[in-house]
Amino acid sequence: MRHTEFWARMESALGPAYARAWADQFVIGDLGERTAQQALDAGEPPKVVWAAVWRTLDLPPSER
């Protein structure tokens, strides 16, 4: 997964106005107590970060 796909999925799940703010502020335990943005900045693959976001938001399997 590329970063562009990650952000498109985030915007689809949370809306374009909220996706970036949520990624900057919401700490996810599955990412080592980091935010999605911190994990991406640290080099975590977008696919891994998306999987953690997907679990955290309890999104449907179709959005996996």
Short mmCIF file of N, CA, C and O in Angstrom, two decimals:
data_model
loop_
_atom_site.label_atom_id
_atom_site.label_comp_id
_atom_site.label_asym_id
_atom_site.label_seq_id
_atom_site.Cartn_x
_atom_site.Cartn_y
_atom_site.Cartn_z
N MET A 1 0.84 -1.17 0.00
CA MET A 1 0.00 0.00 0.00
C MET A 1 0.89 1.25 0.00
O MET A 1 1.86 1.33 0.75
N ARG A 2 0.53 2.18 -0.82
CA ARG A 2 1.26 3.46 -0.87
C ARG A 2 0.64 4.45 0.12
O ARG A 2 -0.50 4.27 0.54
N HIS A 3 1.38 5.48 0.41
CA HIS A 3 0.87 6.51 1.32
C HIS A 3 -0.41 7.15 0.77
O HIS A 3 -1.31 7.46 1.55
N THR A 4 -0.47 7.34 -0.54
CA THR A 4 -1.66 7.96 -1.13
C THR A 4 -2.90 7.09 -0.90
O THR A 4 -3.98 7.62 -0.61
N GLU A 5 -2.75 5.78 -0.99
CA GLU A 5 -3.88 4.89 -0.73
C GLU A 5 -4.26 4.92 0.75
O GLU A 5 -5.44 4.91 1.10
N PHE A 6 -3.25 4.95 1.62
CA PHE A 6 -3.52 5.05 3.04
C PHE A 6 -4.37 6.28 3.35
O PHE A 6 -5.39 6.19 4.03
N TRP A 7 -3.95 7.43 2.82
CA TRP A 7 -4.69 8.67 3.10
C TRP A 7 -6.07 8.66 2.46
O TRP A 7 -7.03 9.20 3.03
N ALA A 8 -6.21 8.06 1.30
CA ALA A 8 -7.53 7.95 0.68
C ALA A 8 -8.45 7.11 1.56
O ALA A 8 -9.64 7.44 1.74
N ARG A 9 -7.93 6.02 2.12
CA ARG A 9 -8.74 5.19 3.02
C ARG A 9 -9.09 5.93 4.31
O ARG A 9 -10.19 5.81 4.83
N MET A 10 -8.13 6.68 4.83
CA MET A 10 -8.40 7.47 6.03
C MET A 10 -9.51 8.48 5.77
O MET A 10 -10.42 8.63 6.59
N GLU A 11 -9.44 9.16 4.64
CA GLU A 11 -10.47 10.15 4.31
C GLU A 11 -11.82 9.50 4.08
O GLU A 11 -12.86 10.06 4.44
N SER A 12 -11.82 8.31 3.51
CA SER A 12 -13.07 7.59 3.31
C SER A 12 -13.69 7.19 4.65
O SER A 12 -14.90 7.27 4.83
N ALA A 13 -12.86 6.78 5.59
CA ALA A 13 -13.34 6.32 6.89
C ALA A 13 -13.75 7.47 7.81
O ALA A 13 -14.74 7.36 8.54
N LEU A 14 -12.99 8.56 7.77
CA LEU A 14 -13.20 9.64 8.74
C LEU A 14 -13.64 10.97 8.14
O LEU A 14 -13.98 11.89 8.87
N GLY A 15 -13.58 11.07 6.83
CA GLY A 15 -13.89 12.33 6.17
C GLY A 15 -12.63 13.14 5.95
O GLY A 15 -11.70 13.08 6.76
N PRO A 16 -12.59 13.88 4.86
CA PRO A 16 -11.37 14.63 4.52
C PRO A 16 -10.99 15.69 5.54
O PRO A 16 -9.81 15.96 5.74
N ALA A 17 -11.95 16.26 6.22
CA ALA A 17 -11.64 17.32 7.19
C ALA A 17 -11.07 16.76 8.49
O ALA A 17 -10.34 17.46 9.19
N TYR A 18 -11.37 15.51 8.82
CA TYR A 18 -10.99 14.96 10.12
C TYR A 18 -9.84 13.96 10.06
O TYR A 18 -9.16 13.74 11.06
N ALA A 19 -9.60 13.35 8.91
CA ALA A 19 -8.63 12.26 8.80
C ALA A 19 -7.23 12.65 9.28
O ALA A 19 -6.60 11.94 10.06
N ARG A 20 -6.74 13.78 8.82
CA ARG A 20 -5.37 14.20 9.19
C ARG A 20 -5.28 14.57 10.67
O ARG A 20 -4.30 14.22 11.34
N ALA A 21 -6.30 15.23 11.18
CA ALA A 21 -6.29 15.60 12.60
C ALA A 21 -6.30 14.34 13.47
O ALA A 21 -5.56 14.25 14.45
N TRP A 22 -7.14 13.37 13.11
CA TRP A 22 -7.21 12.12 13.87
C TRP A 22 -5.87 11.41 13.82
O TRP A 22 -5.38 10.93 14.85
N ALA A 23 -5.26 11.34 12.65
CA ALA A 23 -3.97 10.67 12.49
C ALA A 23 -2.87 11.35 13.30
O ALA A 23 -1.94 10.70 13.76
N ASP A 24 -3.00 12.65 13.50
CA ASP A 24 -2.01 13.41 14.27
C ASP A 24 -2.22 13.31 15.77
O ASP A 24 -1.27 13.51 16.54
N GLN A 25 -3.45 13.01 16.21
CA GLN A 25 -3.77 13.14 17.63
C GLN A 25 -4.13 11.84 18.34
O GLN A 25 -3.91 11.74 19.55
N PHE A 26 -4.67 10.86 17.64
CA PHE A 26 -5.18 9.66 18.31
C PHE A 26 -4.07 8.63 18.47
O PHE A 26 -3.51 8.13 17.49
N VAL A 27 -3.75 8.29 19.71
CA VAL A 27 -2.69 7.33 20.02
C VAL A 27 -3.25 5.92 19.93
O VAL A 27 -4.31 5.62 20.49
N ILE A 28 -2.54 5.05 19.19
CA ILE A 28 -2.99 3.68 18.96
C ILE A 28 -2.00 2.72 19.63
O ILE A 28 -0.80 2.73 19.32
N GLY A 29 -2.52 1.89 20.51
CA GLY A 29 -1.68 0.93 21.24
C GLY A 29 -0.96 -0.03 20.32
O GLY A 29 0.20 -0.37 20.55
N ASP A 30 -1.64 -0.49 19.27
CA ASP A 30 -1.04 -1.44 18.32
C ASP A 30 0.15 -0.84 17.57
O ASP A 30 0.92 -1.58 16.95
N LEU A 31 0.30 0.46 17.63
CA LEU A 31 1.42 1.12 16.95
C LEU A 31 2.49 1.54 17.96
O LEU A 31 3.26 2.46 17.70
N GLY A 32 2.51 0.88 19.10
CA GLY A 32 3.51 1.22 20.11
C GLY A 32 3.23 2.52 20.81
O GLY A 32 4.15 3.28 21.10
N GLU A 33 1.94 2.78 21.05
CA GLU A 33 1.51 4.02 21.72
C GLU A 33 1.91 5.26 20.92
O GLU A 33 2.28 6.29 21.48
N ARG A 34 1.82 5.12 19.60
CA ARG A 34 2.08 6.26 18.71
C ARG A 34 0.81 6.58 17.94
O ARG A 34 -0.09 5.75 17.83
N THR A 35 0.78 7.77 17.37
CA THR A 35 -0.30 8.10 16.46
C THR A 35 0.01 7.49 15.09
O THR A 35 1.15 7.07 14.83
N ALA A 36 -0.99 7.46 14.23
CA ALA A 36 -0.76 6.95 12.88
C ALA A 36 0.32 7.77 12.18
O ALA A 36 1.20 7.22 11.51
N GLN A 37 0.26 9.08 12.34
CA GLN A 37 1.25 9.94 11.69
C GLN A 37 2.65 9.69 12.23
O GLN A 37 3.61 9.63 11.47
N GLN A 38 2.78 9.52 13.53
CA GLN A 38 4.09 9.22 14.12
C GLN A 38 4.64 7.90 13.60
O GLN A 38 5.83 7.79 13.31
N ALA A 39 3.76 6.91 13.48
CA ALA A 39 4.19 5.61 12.97
C ALA A 39 4.66 5.73 11.52
O ALA A 39 5.70 5.17 11.15
N LEU A 40 3.92 6.45 10.71
CA LEU A 40 4.33 6.65 9.31
C LEU A 40 5.65 7.40 9.24
O LEU A 40 6.55 7.03 8.47
N ASP A 41 5.78 8.45 10.05
CA ASP A 41 7.02 9.24 10.06
C ASP A 41 8.22 8.41 10.50
O ASP A 41 9.35 8.68 10.09
N ALA A 42 7.97 7.41 11.34
CA ALA A 42 9.05 6.54 11.83
C ALA A 42 9.39 5.43 10.84
O ALA A 42 10.27 4.62 11.10
N GLY A 43 8.67 5.39 9.70
CA GLY A 43 8.98 4.41 8.67
C GLY A 43 8.13 3.16 8.69
O GLY A 43 8.38 2.21 7.94
N GLU A 44 7.10 3.14 9.52
CA GLU A 44 6.19 1.99 9.55
C GLU A 44 5.45 1.94 8.20
O GLU A 44 5.01 2.96 7.70
N PRO A 45 5.34 0.76 7.60
CA PRO A 45 4.65 0.67 6.31
C PRO A 45 3.18 1.10 6.43
O PRO A 45 2.51 0.76 7.42
N PRO A 46 2.68 1.83 5.45
CA PRO A 46 1.28 2.27 5.49
C PRO A 46 0.30 1.11 5.68
O PRO A 46 -0.72 1.27 6.35
N LYS A 47 0.60 -0.06 5.12
CA LYS A 47 -0.29 -1.21 5.27
C LYS A 47 -0.42 -1.62 6.74
O LYS A 47 -1.51 -1.96 7.21
N VAL A 48 0.68 -1.58 7.47
CA VAL A 48 0.68 -1.92 8.90
C VAL A 48 -0.10 -0.87 9.69
O VAL A 48 -0.90 -1.19 10.57
N VAL A 49 0.12 0.39 9.36
CA VAL A 49 -0.58 1.48 10.05
C VAL A 49 -2.07 1.40 9.76
O VAL A 49 -2.90 1.53 10.66
N TRP A 50 -2.43 1.13 8.50
CA TRP A 50 -3.84 1.02 8.15
C TRP A 50 -4.49 -0.13 8.92
O TRP A 50 -5.62 0.01 9.40
N ALA A 51 -3.82 -1.25 9.03
CA ALA A 51 -4.38 -2.39 9.77
C ALA A 51 -4.68 -1.99 11.21
O ALA A 51 -5.72 -2.37 11.76
N ALA A 52 -3.80 -1.23 11.83
CA ALA A 52 -4.02 -0.77 13.20
C ALA A 52 -5.19 0.21 13.27
O ALA A 52 -6.02 0.14 14.18
N VAL A 53 -5.25 1.11 12.31
CA VAL A 53 -6.37 2.06 12.25
C VAL A 53 -7.68 1.31 12.05
O VAL A 53 -8.68 1.56 12.73
N TRP A 54 -7.68 0.36 11.15
CA TRP A 54 -8.87 -0.44 10.84
C TRP A 54 -9.40 -1.14 12.09
O TRP A 54 -10.59 -1.11 12.37
N ARG A 55 -8.49 -1.74 12.85
CA ARG A 55 -8.90 -2.41 14.09
C ARG A 55 -9.41 -1.41 15.12
O ARG A 55 -10.41 -1.64 15.79
N THR A 56 -8.72 -0.30 15.25
CA THR A 56 -9.09 0.72 16.23
C THR A 56 -10.47 1.30 15.96
O THR A 56 -11.26 1.50 16.87
N LEU A 57 -10.74 1.56 14.69
CA LEU A 57 -12.03 2.15 14.32
C LEU A 57 -13.13 1.11 14.16
O LEU A 57 -14.29 1.47 13.94
N ASP A 58 -12.75 -0.18 14.26
CA ASP A 58 -13.72 -1.28 14.11
C ASP A 58 -14.49 -1.14 12.80
O ASP A 58 -15.71 -1.21 12.76
N LEU A 59 -13.72 -0.96 11.74
CA LEU A 59 -14.31 -0.81 10.40
C LEU A 59 -14.73 -2.16 9.85
O LEU A 59 -14.21 -3.19 10.27
N PRO A 60 -15.64 -2.17 8.90
CA PRO A 60 -16.10 -3.44 8.33
C PRO A 60 -14.99 -4.13 7.53
O PRO A 60 -14.08 -3.48 7.02
N PRO A 61 -15.09 -5.46 7.40
CA PRO A 61 -14.08 -6.21 6.64
C PRO A 61 -13.88 -5.70 5.21
O PRO A 61 -12.79 -5.78 4.68
N SER A 62 -14.91 -5.14 4.62
CA SER A 62 -14.80 -4.64 3.25
C SER A 62 -13.82 -3.47 3.13
O SER A 62 -13.35 -3.17 2.04
N GLU A 63 -13.50 -2.83 4.24
CA GLU A 63 -12.56 -1.69 4.21
C GLU A 63 -11.15 -2.09 4.63
O GLU A 63 -10.28 -1.24 4.80
N ARG A 64 -10.94 -3.36 4.80
CA ARG A 64 -9.64 -3.85 5.22
C ARG A 64 -8.64 -3.59 4.14
O ARG A 64 -7.57 -3.26 4.15
#
